[in-house]
CSV table of C-alpha atoms in Angstrom, one decimal:
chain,number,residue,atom,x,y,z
Q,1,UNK,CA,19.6,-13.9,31.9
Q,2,UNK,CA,21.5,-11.3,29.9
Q,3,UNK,CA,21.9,-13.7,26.9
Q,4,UNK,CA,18.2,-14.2,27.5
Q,5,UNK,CA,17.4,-10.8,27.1
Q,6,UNK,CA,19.8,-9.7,23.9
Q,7,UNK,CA,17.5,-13.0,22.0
Q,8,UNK,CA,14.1,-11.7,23.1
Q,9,UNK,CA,15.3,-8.4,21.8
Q,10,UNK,CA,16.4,-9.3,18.9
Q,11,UNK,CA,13.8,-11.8,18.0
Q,12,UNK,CA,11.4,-9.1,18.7
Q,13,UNK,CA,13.3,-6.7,16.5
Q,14,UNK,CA,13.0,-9.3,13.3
Q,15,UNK,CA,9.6,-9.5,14.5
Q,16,UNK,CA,8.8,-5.6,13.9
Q,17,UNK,CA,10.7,-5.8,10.8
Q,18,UNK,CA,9.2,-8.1,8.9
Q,19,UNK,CA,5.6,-6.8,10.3
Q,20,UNK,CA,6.9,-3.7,8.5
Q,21,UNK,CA,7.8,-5.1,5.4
Q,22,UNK,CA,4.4,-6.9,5.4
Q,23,UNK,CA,2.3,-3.9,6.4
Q,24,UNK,CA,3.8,-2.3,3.3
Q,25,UNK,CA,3.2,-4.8,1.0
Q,26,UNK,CA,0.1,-5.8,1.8
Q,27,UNK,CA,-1.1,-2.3,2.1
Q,28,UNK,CA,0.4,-1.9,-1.5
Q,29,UNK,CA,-1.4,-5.0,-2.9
Q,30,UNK,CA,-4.8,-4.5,-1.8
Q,31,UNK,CA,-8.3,-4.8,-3.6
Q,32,UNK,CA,-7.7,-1.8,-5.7
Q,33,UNK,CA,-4.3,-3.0,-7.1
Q,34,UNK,CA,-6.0,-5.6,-8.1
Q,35,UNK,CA,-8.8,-5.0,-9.5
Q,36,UNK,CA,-6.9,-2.4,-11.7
Q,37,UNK,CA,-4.5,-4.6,-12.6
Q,38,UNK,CA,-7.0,-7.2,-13.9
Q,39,UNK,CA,-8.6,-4.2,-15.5
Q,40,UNK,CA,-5.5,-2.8,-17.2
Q,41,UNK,CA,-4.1,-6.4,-18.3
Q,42,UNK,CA,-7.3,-7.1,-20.0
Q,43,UNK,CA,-7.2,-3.6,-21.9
Q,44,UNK,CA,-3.3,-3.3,-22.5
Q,45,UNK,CA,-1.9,-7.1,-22.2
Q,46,UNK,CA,1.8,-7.6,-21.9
Q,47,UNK,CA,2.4,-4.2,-22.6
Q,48,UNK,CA,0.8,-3.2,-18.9
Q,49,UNK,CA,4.0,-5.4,-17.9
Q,50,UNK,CA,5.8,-1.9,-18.2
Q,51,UNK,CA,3.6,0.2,-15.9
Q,52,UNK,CA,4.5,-2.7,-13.2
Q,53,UNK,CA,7.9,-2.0,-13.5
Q,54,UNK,CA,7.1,1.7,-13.6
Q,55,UNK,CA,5.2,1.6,-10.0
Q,56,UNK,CA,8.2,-0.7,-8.4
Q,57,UNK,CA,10.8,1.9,-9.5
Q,58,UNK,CA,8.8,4.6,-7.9
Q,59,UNK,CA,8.0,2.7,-4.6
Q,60,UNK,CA,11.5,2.2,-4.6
Q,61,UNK,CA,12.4,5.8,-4.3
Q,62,UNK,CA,9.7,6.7,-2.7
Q,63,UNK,CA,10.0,4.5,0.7
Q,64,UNK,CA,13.6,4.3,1.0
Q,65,UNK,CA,13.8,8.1,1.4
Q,66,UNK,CA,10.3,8.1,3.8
Q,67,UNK,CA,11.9,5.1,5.7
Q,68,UNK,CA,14.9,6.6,6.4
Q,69,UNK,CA,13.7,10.3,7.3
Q,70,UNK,CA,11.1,8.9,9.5
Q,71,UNK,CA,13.7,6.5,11.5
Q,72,UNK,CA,16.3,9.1,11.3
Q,73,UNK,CA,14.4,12.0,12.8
Q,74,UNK,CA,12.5,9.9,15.5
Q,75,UNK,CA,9.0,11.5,14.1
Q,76,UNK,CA,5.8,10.7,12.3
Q,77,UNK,CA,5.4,12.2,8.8
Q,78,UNK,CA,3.6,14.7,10.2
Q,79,UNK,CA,5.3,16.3,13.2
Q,80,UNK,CA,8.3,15.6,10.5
Q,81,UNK,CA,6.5,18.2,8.0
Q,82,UNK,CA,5.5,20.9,10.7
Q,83,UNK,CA,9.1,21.2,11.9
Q,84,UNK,CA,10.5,21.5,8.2
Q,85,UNK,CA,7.1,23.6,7.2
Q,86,UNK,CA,5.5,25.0,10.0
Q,87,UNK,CA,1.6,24.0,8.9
Q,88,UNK,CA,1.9,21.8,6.6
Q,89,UNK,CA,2.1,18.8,8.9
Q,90,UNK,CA,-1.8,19.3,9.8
Q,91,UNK,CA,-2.3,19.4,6.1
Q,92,UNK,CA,-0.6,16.4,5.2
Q,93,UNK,CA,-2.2,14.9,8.1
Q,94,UNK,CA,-5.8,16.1,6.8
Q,95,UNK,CA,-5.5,15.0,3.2
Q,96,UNK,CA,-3.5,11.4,4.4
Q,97,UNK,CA,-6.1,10.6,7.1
Q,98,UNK,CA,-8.8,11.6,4.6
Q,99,UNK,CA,-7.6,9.6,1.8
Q,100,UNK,CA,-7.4,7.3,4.0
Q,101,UNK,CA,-11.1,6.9,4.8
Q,102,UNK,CA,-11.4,7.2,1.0
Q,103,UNK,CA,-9.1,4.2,0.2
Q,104,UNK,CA,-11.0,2.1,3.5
Q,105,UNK,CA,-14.1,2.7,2.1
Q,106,UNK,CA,-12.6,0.6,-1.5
Q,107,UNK,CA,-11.1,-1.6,1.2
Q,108,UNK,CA,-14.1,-2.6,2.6
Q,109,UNK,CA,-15.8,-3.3,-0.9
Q,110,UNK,CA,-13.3,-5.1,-1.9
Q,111,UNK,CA,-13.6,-7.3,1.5
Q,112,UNK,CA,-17.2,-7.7,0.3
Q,113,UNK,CA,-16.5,-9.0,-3.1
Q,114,UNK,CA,-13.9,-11.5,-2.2
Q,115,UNK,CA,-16.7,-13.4,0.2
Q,116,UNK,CA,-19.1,-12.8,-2.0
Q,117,UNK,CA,-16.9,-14.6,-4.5
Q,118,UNK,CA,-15.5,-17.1,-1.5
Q,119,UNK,CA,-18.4,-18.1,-0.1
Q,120,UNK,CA,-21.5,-16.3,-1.9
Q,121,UNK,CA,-21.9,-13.7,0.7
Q,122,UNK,CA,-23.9,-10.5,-0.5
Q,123,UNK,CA,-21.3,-7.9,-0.7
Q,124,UNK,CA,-22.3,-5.5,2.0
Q,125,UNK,CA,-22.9,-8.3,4.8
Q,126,UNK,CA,-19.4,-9.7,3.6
Q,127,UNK,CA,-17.8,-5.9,3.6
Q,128,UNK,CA,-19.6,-5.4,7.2
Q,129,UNK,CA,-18.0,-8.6,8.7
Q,130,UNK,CA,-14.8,-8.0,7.5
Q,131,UNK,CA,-14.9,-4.6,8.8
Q,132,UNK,CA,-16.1,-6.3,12.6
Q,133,UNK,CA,-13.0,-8.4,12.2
Q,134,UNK,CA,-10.9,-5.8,11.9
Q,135,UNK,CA,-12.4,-3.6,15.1
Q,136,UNK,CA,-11.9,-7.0,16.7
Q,137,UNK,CA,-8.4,-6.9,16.7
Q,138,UNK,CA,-7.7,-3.3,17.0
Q,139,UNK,CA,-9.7,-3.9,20.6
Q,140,UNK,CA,-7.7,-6.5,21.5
Q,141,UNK,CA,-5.2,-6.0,24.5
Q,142,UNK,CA,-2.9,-7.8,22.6
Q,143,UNK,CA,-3.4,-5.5,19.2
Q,144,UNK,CA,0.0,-4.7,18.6
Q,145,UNK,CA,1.1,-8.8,18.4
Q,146,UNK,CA,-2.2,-9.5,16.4
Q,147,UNK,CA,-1.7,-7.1,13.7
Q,148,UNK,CA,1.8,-8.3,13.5
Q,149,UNK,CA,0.9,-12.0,13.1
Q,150,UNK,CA,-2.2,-11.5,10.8
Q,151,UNK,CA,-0.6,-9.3,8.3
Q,152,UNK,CA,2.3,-11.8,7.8
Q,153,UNK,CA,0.4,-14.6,7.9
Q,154,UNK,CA,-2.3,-13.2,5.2
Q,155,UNK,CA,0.9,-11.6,2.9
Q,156,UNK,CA,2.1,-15.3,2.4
Q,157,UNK,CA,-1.1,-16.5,1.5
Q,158,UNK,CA,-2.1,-13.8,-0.9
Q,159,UNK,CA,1.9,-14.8,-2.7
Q,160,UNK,CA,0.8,-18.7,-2.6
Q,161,UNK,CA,-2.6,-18.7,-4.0
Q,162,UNK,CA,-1.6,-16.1,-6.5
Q,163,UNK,CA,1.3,-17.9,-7.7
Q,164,UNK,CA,-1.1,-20.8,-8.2
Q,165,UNK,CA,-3.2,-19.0,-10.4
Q,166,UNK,CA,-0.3,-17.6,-12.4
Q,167,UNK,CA,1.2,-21.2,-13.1
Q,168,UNK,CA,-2.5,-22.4,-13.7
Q,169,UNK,CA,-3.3,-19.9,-16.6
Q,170,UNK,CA,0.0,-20.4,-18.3
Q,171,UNK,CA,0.6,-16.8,-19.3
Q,172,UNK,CA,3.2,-16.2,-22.4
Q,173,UNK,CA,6.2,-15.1,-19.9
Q,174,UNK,CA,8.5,-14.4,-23.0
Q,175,UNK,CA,6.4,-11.4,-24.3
Q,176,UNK,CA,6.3,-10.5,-20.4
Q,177,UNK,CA,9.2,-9.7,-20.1
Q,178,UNK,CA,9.8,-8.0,-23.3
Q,179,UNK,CA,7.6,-6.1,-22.5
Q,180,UNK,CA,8.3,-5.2,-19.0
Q,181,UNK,CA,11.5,-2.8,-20.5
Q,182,UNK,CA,10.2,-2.8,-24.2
Q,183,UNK,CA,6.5,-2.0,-24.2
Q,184,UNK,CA,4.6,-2.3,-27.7
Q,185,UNK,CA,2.5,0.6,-25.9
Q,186,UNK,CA,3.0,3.1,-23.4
Q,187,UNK,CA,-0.4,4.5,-21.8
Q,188,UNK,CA,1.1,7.6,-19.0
Q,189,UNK,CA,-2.9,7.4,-17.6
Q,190,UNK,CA,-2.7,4.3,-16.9
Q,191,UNK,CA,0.5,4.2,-15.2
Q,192,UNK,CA,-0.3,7.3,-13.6
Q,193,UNK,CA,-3.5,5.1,-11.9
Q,194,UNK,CA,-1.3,1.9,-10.6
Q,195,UNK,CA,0.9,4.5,-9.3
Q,196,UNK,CA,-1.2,5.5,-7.3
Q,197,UNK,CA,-3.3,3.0,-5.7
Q,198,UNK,CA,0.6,1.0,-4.8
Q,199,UNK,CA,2.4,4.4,-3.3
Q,200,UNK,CA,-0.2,7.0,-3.0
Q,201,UNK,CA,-1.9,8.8,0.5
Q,202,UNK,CA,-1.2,6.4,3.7
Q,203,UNK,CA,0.6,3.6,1.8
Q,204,UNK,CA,4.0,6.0,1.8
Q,205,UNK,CA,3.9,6.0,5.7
Q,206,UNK,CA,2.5,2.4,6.7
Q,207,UNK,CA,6.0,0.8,7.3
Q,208,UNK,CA,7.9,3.5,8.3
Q,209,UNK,CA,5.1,4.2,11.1
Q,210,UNK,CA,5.1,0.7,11.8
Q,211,UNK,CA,9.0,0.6,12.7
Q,212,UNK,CA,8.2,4.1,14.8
Q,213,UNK,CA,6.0,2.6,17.3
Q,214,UNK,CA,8.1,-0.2,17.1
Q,215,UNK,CA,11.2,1.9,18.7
Q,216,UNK,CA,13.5,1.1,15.4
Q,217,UNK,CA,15.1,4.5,14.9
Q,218,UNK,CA,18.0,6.4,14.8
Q,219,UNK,CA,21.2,6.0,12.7
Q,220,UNK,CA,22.1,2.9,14.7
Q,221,UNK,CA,19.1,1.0,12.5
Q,222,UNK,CA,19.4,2.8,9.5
Q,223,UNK,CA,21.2,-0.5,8.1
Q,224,UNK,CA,18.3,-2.6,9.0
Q,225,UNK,CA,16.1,-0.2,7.7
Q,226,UNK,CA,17.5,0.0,4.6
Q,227,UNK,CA,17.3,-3.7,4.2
Q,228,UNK,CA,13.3,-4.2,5.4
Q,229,UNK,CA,12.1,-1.2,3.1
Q,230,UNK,CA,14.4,-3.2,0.0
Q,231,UNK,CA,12.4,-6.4,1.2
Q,232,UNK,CA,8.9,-4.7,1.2
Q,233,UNK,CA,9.4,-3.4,-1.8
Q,234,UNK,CA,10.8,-7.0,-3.2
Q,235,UNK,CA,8.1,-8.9,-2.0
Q,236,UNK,CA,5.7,-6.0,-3.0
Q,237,UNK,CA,7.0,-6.3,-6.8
Q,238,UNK,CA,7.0,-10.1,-6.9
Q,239,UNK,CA,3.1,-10.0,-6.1
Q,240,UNK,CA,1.8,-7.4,-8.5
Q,241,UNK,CA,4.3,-9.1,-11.3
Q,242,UNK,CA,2.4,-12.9,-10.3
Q,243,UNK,CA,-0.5,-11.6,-10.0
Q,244,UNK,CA,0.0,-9.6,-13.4
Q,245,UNK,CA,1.1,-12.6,-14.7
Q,246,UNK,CA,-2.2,-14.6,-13.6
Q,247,UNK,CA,-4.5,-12.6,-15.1
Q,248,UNK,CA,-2.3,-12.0,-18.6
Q,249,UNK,CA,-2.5,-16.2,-19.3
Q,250,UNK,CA,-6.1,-15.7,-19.3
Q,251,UNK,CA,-6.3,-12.7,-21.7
Q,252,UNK,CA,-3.6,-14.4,-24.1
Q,253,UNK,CA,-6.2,-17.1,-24.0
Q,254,UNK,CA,-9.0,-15.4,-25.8
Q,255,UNK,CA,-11.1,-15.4,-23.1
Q,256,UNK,CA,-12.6,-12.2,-22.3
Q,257,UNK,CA,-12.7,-10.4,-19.5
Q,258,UNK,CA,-15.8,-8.3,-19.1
Q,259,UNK,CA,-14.6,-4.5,-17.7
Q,260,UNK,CA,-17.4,-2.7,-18.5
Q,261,UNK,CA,-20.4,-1.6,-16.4
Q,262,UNK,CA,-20.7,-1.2,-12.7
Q,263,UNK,CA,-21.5,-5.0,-11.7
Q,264,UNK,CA,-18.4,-6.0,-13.6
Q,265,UNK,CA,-15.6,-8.3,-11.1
Q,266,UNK,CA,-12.4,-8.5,-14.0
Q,267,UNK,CA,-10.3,-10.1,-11.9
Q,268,UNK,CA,-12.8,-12.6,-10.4
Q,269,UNK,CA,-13.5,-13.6,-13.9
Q,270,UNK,CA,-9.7,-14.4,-14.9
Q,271,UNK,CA,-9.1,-16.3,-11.7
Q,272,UNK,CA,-12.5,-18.4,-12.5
Q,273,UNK,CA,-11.4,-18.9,-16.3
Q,274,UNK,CA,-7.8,-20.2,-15.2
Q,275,UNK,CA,-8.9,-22.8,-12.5
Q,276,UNK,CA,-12.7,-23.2,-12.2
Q,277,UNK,CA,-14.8,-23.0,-9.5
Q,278,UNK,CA,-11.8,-23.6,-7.6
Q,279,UNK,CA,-10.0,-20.8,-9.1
Q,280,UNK,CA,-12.9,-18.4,-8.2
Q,281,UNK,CA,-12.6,-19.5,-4.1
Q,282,UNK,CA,-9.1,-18.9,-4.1
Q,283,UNK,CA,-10.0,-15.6,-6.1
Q,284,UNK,CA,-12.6,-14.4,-3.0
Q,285,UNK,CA,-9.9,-15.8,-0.8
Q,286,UNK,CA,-6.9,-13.6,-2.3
Q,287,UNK,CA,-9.4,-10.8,-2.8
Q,288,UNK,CA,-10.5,-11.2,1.4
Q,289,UNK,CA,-6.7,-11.2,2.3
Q,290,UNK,CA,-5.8,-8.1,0.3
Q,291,UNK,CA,-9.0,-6.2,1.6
Q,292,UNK,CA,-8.6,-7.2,5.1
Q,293,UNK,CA,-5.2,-6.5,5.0
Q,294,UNK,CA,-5.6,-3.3,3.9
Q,295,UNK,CA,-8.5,-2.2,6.1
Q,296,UNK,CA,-6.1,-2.7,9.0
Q,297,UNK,CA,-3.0,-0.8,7.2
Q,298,UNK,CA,-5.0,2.1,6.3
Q,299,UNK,CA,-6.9,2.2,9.3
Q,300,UNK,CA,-3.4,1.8,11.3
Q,301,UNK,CA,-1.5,4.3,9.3
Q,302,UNK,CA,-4.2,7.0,9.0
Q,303,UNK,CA,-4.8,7.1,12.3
Q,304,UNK,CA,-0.8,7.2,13.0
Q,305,UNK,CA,-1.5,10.9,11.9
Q,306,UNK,CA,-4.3,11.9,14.7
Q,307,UNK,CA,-1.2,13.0,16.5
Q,308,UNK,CA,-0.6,16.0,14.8
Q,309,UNK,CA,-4.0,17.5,16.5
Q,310,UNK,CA,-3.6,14.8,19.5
Q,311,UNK,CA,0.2,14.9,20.4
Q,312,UNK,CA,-0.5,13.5,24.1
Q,313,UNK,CA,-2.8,10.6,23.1
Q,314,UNK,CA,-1.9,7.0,24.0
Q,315,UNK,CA,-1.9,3.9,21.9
Q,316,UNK,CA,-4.7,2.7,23.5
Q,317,UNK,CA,-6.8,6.0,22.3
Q,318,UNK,CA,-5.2,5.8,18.9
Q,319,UNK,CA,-6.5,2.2,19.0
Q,320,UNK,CA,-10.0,3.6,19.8
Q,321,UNK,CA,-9.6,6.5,17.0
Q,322,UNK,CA,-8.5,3.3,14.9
Q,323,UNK,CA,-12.1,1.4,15.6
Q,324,UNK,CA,-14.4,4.5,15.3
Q,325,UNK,CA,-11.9,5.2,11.6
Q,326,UNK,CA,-12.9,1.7,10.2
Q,327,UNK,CA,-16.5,2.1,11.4
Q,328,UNK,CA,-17.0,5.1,9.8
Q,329,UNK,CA,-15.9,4.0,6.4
Q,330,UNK,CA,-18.1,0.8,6.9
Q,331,UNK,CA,-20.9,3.9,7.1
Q,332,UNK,CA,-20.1,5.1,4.1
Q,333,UNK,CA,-19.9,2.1,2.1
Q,334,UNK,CA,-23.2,1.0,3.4
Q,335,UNK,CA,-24.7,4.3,3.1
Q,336,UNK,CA,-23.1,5.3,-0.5
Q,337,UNK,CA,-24.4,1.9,-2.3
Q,338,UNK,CA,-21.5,3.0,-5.2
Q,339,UNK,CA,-20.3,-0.1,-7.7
Q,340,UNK,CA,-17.2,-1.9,-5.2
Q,341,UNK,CA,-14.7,-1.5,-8.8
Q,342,UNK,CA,-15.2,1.7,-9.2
Q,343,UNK,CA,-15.0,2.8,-5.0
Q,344,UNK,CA,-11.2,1.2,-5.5
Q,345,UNK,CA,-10.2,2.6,-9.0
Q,346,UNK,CA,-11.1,5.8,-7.4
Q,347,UNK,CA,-9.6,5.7,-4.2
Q,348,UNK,CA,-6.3,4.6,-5.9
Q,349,UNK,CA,-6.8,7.7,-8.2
Q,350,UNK,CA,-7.5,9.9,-5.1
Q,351,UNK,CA,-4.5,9.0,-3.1
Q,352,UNK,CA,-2.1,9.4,-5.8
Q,353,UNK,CA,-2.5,12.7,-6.3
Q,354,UNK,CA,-1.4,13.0,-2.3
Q,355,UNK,CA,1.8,11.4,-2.7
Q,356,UNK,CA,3.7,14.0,-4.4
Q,357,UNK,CA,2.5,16.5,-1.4
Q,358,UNK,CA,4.2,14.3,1.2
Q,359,UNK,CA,7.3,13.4,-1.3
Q,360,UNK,CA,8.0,17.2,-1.7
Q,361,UNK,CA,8.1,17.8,2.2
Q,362,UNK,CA,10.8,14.6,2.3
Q,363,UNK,CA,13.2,15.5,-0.3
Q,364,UNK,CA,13.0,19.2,1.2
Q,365,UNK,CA,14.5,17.7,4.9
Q,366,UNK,CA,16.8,15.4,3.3
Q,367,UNK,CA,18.4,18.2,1.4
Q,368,UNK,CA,18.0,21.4,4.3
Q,369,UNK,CA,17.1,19.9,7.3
Q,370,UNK,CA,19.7,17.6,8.1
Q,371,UNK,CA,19.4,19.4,11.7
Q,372,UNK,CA,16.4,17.5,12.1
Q,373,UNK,CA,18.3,14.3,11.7
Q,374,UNK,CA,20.5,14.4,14.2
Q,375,UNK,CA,23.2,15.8,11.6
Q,376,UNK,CA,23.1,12.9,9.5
Q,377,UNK,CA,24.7,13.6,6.0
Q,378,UNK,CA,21.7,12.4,3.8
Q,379,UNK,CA,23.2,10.5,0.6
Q,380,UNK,CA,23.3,12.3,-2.9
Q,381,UNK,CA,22.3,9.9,-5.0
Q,382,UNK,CA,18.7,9.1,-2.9
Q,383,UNK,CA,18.1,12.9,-2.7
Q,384,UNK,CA,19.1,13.2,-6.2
Q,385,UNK,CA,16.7,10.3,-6.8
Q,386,UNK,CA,13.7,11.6,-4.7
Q,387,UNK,CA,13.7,14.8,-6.5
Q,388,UNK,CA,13.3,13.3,-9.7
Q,389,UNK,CA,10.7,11.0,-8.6
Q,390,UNK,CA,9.0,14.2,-7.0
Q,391,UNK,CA,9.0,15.7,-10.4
Q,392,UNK,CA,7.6,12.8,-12.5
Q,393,UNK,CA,4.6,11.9,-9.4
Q,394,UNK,CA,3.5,15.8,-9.9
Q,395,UNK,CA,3.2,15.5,-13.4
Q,396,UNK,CA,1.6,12.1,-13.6
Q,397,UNK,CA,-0.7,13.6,-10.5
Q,398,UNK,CA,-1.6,16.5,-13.1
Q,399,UNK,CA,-2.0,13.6,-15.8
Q,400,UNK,CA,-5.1,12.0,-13.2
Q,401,UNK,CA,-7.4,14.4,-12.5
Q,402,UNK,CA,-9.6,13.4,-15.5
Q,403,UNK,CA,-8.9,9.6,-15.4
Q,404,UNK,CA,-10.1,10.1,-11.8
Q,405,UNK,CA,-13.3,11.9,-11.4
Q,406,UNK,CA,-13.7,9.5,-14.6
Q,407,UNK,CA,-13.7,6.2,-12.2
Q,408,UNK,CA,-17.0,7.2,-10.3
Q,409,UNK,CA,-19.0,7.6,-13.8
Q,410,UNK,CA,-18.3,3.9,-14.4
């Protein structure tokens, strides 16, 4: 019985951790990742193979020092921010769970566009079912398990069908990878952007929440912790690079992409020029994945942060907060009637310029506050690493404002 018990336990522990890495990723990768990336490939071409790199080096940083304060101090970002800062937890909380709607709302688009481009669906009935799906399966009984499953299952699939496309379109891999260290052309706005919609607002906490509920903390998991956020971030990096890659064979083609106007789908078209009609299902079908996907993780994670005003509220009312969250943003798509492209360039805009608010508060506890972790001697080299990082996401954040408010003029 004992044995028994020690394999459920740890089978469920793998289980969490590779729900987390998945929740990351997939939160990372959603519609508006792609879309930019289709709409940055087709403006920059290999060179944008450097601004990949760019945003992986940063999520690096970025989650291994959130990961390990979260786990470390037993606390969500928030409650983790008041007791280093007294206030700035609820503001954290405010701008996170706002950009959060904002970010849902691009979500939901992009849900709309990939049925529209799987199946023919008008956008808004497409963006309005996915969002019921989600509700579905944050009313569940058995939420927890589904999300788990779902986002796993849905992470693989987005990695397969990509990597289809990529091989398909036969992209010049050399100049890639030149130019992933060795860029003919370095463009700090447009970095700035992909930064942003990959680590910016609720993406920085998804995982590490994840693992929270999921009872992986203290220093005795710090190992394992380690190891998923290094996985997430892997399997993060191999699906913008593919999917980067995909979209580059058809630019280096001399086919051209059409980014201009409000109606315009860039990546829909590469995926349609590299396979066909075919290539335009799996597009809608990528597109659906990443949008569902990331309806639940934003949903999920902004919601984690209702506890700052709610500390006594159940999982079963953050599941509720979670349902009435996603159907107000499916409001305000409906209601706004805004161009789906520009809704996610935005959003990805928006919620970068929140991530060097929450970065600050983290560096600040790993390099005072080790009374908040139980003691725990935080390493040199990450801190040394997260304030640098904090540096450069300010001034690229400073860098966006214009490129920004720019996005909803499309």
């Amino acid at each position: 019985m004992q044995a028994q018990t020690t394999a459920d336990f740890a089978r469920s522990r793998r289980s969490s951790l590779i729900a987390a890495i998945f929740l990351m990723a997939t939160s990372a990768i959603g519609p508006g990742f792609i879309t930019q990336t289709a709409t940055f490939t087709a403006t920059m071409g290999a060179a944008f193979a450097f601004g990949i790199l760019a945003s992986i080096l940063i999520d690096f940083v970025v989650q291994l020092n959130v990961w390990r304060i979260v786990t470390l101090t037993r606390m969500r970002a928030s409650d983790i921010a008041n007791a280093a800062i007294p206030g700035s937890g609820y503001l954290l909380a405010v701008l996170v769970i706002f950009g959060g709607l904002v970010f849902n709302v691009g979500n939901i688009a992009g849900a709309g566009l990939g049925l529209n481009a799987l199946m023919g669906l008008d956008p808004k009935w497409g963006g309005a079912l996915s969002a019921l799906v989600a509700i579905g399966i944050f009313l569940s009984k058995r939420a927890g398990i589904a999300v788990d499953r779902l986002i796993v299952v849905l992470g693989v699939l987005m990695i397969l069908l990509t990597l289809f496309v990529a091989i398909a379109s036969n992209p010049p891999l050399g100049d890639a990878l030149r130019q992933t260290v060795w860029p003919d052309e370095i463009n700090f706005a447009i970095i700035t952007t992909i930064v942003g919609g990959t680590v910016g607002g609720y993406i920085t906490y998804a995982g590490a929440h994840r693992l929270l509920d999921r009872g992986l903390v203290g220093e005795e998991h710090i190992r394992e912790v380690t190891k998923a956020a290094l996985s997430g971030i892997a399997v993060t990096g191999l699906m913008r690079y593919v999917l980067f890659l995909a979209i580059l064979g058809v630019a280096a083609s001399g086919v051209v992409i059409d980014i201009s106007g409000k109606g315009a789908n860039p990546a829909a078209q590469a995926f349609q020029a590299a396979a066909g009609e075919l290539g335009l299902r799996t597009f809608g079908l990528v597109l659906w994945a990443a949008a569902i996907t990331s309806v639940i993780g934003a949903a999920y994670t902004s919601m984690s942060f209702i506890t700052a005003f709610m500390p006594g509220i159940s999982e079963r009312g953050r599941n509720i907060a979670t349902v009435a969250f996603i159907a107000v943003s499916l409001a305000i798509y409906v209601a706004l009637g805004t161009a789906p492209a520009a809704l996610l360039l935005f959003a990805g805009g928006f919620n970068g310029l929140i991530l060097p608010i929450g970065l600050s508060i983290f560096v600040y506890v790993g390099w005072r506050r080790s009374d908040l972790m139980g003691g725990y001697h935080y390493p040199r080299w990450l801190l040394v690493l997260g304030a640098l990082t904090c540096l450069l996401t300010w001034y690229m954040a400073a860098k966006s404002v214009g490129p920004i408010l720019a996005f909803v003029n499309l």
